[in-house]
Tab-separated table of C-alpha atoms in Angstrom:
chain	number	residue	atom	x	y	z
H	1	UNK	CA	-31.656	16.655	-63.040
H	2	UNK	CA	-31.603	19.686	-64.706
H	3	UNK	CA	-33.617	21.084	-67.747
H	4	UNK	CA	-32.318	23.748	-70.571
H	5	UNK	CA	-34.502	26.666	-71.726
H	6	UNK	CA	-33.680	27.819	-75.157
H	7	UNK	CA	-35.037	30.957	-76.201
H	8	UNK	CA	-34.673	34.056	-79.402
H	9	UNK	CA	-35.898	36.495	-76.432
H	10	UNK	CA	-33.018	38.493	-74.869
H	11	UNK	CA	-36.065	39.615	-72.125
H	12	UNK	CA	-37.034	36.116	-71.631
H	13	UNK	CA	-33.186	35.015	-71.550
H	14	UNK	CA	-32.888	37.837	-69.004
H	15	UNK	CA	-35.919	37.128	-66.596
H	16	UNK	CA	-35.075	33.108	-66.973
H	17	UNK	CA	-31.320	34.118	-65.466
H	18	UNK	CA	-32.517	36.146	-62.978
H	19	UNK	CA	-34.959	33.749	-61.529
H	20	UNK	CA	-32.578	30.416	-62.224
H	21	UNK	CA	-29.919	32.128	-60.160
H	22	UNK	CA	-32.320	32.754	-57.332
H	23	UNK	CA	-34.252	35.916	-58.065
H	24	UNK	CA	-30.607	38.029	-56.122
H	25	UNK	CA	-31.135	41.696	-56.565
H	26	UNK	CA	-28.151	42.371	-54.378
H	27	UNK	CA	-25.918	39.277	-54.716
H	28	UNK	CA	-23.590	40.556	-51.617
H	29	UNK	CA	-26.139	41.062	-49.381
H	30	UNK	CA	-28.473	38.401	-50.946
H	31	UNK	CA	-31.760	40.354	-51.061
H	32	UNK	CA	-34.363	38.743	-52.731
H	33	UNK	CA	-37.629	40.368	-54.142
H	34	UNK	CA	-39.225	37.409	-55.508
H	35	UNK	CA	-39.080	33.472	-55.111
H	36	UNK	CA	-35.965	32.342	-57.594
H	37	UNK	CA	-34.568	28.880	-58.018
H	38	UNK	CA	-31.203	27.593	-58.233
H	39	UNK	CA	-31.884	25.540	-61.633
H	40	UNK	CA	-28.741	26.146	-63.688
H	41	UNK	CA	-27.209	23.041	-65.499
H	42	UNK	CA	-23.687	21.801	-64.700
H	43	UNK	CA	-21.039	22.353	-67.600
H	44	UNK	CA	-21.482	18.548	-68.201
H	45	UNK	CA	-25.548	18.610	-67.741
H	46	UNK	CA	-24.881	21.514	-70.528
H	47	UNK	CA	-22.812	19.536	-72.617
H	48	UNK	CA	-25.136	16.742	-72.920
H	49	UNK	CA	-28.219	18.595	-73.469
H	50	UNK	CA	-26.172	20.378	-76.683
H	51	UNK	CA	-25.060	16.887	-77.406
H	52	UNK	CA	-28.578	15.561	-77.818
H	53	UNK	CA	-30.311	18.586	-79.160
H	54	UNK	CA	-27.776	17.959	-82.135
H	55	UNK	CA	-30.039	14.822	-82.492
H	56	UNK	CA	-33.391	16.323	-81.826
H	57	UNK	CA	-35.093	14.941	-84.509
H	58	UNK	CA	-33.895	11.915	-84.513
H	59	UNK	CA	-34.806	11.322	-80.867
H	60	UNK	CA	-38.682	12.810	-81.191
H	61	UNK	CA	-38.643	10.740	-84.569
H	62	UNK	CA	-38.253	7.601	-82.202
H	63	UNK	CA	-40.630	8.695	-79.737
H	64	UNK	CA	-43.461	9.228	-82.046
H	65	UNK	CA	-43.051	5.829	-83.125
H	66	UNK	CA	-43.174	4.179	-79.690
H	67	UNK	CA	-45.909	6.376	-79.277
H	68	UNK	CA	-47.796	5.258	-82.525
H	69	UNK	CA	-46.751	1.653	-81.844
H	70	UNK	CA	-48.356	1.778	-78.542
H	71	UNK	CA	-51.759	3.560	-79.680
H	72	UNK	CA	-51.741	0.833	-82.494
H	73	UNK	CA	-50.829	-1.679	-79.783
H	74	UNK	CA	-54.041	-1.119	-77.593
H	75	UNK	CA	-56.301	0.268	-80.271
H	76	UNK	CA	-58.580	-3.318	-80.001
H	77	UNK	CA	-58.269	-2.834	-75.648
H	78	UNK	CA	-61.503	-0.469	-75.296
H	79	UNK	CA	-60.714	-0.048	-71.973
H	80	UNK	CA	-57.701	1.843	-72.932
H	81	UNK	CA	-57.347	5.298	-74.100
H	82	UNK	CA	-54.632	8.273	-74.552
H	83	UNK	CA	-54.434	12.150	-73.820
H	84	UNK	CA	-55.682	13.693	-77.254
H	85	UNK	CA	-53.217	16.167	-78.703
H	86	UNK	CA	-55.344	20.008	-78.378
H	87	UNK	CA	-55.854	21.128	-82.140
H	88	UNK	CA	-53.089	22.145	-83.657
H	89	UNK	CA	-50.628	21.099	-81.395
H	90	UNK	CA	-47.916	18.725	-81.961
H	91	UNK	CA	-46.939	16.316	-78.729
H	92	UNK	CA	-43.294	15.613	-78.176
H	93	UNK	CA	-44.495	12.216	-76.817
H	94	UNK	CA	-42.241	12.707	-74.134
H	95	UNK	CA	-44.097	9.706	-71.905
H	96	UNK	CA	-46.680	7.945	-73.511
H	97	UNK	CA	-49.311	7.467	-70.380
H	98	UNK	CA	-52.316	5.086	-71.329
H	99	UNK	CA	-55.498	5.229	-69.083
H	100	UNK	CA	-57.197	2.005	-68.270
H	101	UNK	CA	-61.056	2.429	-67.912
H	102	UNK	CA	-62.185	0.409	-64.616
H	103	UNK	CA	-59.221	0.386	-62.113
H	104	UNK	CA	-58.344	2.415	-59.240
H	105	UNK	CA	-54.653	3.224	-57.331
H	106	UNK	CA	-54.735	-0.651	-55.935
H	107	UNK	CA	-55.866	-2.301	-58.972
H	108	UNK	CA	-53.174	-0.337	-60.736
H	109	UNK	CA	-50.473	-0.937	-58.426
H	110	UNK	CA	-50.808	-4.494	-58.599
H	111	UNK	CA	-50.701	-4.054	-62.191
H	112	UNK	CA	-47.226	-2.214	-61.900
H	113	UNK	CA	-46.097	-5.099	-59.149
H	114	UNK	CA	-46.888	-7.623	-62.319
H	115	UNK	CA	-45.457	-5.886	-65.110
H	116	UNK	CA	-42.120	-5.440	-63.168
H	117	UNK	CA	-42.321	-9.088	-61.958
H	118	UNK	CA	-42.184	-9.620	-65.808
H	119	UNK	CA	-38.939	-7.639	-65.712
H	120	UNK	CA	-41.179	-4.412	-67.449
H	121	UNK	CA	-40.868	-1.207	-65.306
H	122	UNK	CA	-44.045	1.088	-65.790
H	123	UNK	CA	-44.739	4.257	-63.169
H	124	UNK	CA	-48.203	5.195	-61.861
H	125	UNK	CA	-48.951	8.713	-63.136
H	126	UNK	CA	-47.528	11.204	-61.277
H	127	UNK	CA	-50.528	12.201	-57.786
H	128	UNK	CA	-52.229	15.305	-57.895
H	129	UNK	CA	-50.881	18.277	-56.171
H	130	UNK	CA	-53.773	18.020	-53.524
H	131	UNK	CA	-52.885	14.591	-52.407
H	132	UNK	CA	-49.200	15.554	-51.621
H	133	UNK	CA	-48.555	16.115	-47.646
H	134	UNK	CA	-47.012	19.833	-48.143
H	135	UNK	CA	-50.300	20.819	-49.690
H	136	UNK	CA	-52.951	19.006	-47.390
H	137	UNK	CA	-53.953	21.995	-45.612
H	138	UNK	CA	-54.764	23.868	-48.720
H	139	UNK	CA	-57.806	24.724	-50.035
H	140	UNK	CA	-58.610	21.867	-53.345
H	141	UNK	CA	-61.580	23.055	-55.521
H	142	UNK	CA	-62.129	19.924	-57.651
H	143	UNK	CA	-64.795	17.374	-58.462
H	144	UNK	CA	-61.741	14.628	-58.269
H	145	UNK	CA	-61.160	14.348	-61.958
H	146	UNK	CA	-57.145	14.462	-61.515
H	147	UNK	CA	-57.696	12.055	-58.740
H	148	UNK	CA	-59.451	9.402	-60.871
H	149	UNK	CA	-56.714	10.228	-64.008
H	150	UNK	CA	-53.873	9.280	-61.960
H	151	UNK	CA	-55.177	6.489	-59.854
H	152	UNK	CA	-56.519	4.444	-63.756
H	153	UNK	CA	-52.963	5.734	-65.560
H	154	UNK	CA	-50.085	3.418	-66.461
H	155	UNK	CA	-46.767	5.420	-67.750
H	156	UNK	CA	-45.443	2.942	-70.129
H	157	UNK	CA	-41.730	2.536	-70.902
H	158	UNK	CA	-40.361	4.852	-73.924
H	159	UNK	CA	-36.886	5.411	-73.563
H	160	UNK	CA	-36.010	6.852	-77.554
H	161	UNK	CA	-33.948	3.459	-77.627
H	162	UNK	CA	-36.418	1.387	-76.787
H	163	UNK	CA	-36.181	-1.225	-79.279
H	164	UNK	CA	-39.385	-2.771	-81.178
H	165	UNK	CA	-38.963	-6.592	-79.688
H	166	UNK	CA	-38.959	-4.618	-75.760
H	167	UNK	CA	-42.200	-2.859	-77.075
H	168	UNK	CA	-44.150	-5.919	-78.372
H	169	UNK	CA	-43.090	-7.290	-75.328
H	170	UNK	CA	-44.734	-4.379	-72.866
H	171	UNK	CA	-47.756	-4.302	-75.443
H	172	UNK	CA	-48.296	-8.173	-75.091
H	173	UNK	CA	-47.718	-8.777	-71.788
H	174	UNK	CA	-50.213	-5.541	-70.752
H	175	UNK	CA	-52.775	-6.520	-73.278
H	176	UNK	CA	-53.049	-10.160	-72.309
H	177	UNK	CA	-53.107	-9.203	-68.500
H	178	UNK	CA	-56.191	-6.802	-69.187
H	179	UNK	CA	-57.892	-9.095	-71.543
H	180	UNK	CA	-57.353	-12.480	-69.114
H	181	UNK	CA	-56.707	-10.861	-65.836
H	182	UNK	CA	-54.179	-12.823	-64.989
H	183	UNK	CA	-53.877	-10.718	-61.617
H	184	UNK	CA	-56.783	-9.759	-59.289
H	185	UNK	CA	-57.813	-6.317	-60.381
């Protein structure tokens, strides 16, 4: 996938082009000066991200209400809780993630394992940087707070389209497996 930057700067416009078209400084003999990427969207990846920034507020409209539904959802669930929003920011609620006081990364995969047996497809958090094999032999100065985030984290289905019956569903079926345990966490 690809991503679109979108930007009033003709310096940042500059410096993104350069480094999305892999940081050349002599693109015959492809000398390089600093680490670029090769990020640029397809005509059709470009097309679609026009297409849906023509609906951009429709689209976070609908994701602030899953989000809301879901806070509402789990607000009785103390064991639950959300990333706070720093002051004065606004969150796109891009993936509403809920953290569930109490479980670790087995607990929470066989919570995943039962959701999806319920046909409801969550995602673990994404791992810390640390954990990742390319990075094991660098140096991690932590006390293992990102650790214990993404091991208690459930990412919680929130496609814009979601509809509301799909999202009582997820908020049902999680809350009752918390409250009763219906699995061995």
């Amino acid at each position: 996938g690809g991503g679109m930057v979108c930007t009033n700067s003709s310096d940042r416009a500059e410096r993104i082009r350069y480094l999305s078209t892999q940081a050349k400084d002599d693109p015959v003999f492809y000398r390089h000066e600093e680490i670029g990427y090769n990020y640029r969207l397809t005509n059709v990846q470009a097309a679609m991200g026009c297409a849906q920034l023509e609906n951009i507020e429709v689209i976070l409209e609908n994701k602030k209400q899953i989000a809301d539904r879901y806070y509402e959802g789990f607000s009785d669930l103390a064991m639950c809780s959300w990333q706070e929003t720093i002051n004065g920011g606004d969150s796109c609620h891009w993936l509403p993630t809920v953290r569930i006081d109490g479980i670790d990364r087995s607990k929470l995969r066989r919570i995943i394992q039962w959701l999806d047996n319920k046909g409801i497809q969550t995602r673990p958090l994404w791992q810390p940087i640390h954990e990742l094999t390319p990075y094991s032999d660098c140096q991690f100065l932590g006390l293992g707070e990102s650790t214990r985030i993404a091991d208690s984290s459930l990412s919680l289905p929130c496609s814009s389209t979601l509809s509301d019956q799909d999202q009582i569903r997820v908020i049902s079926e999680l809350s009752s497996l918390l409250l009763q345990q219906k699995v061995e966490l």
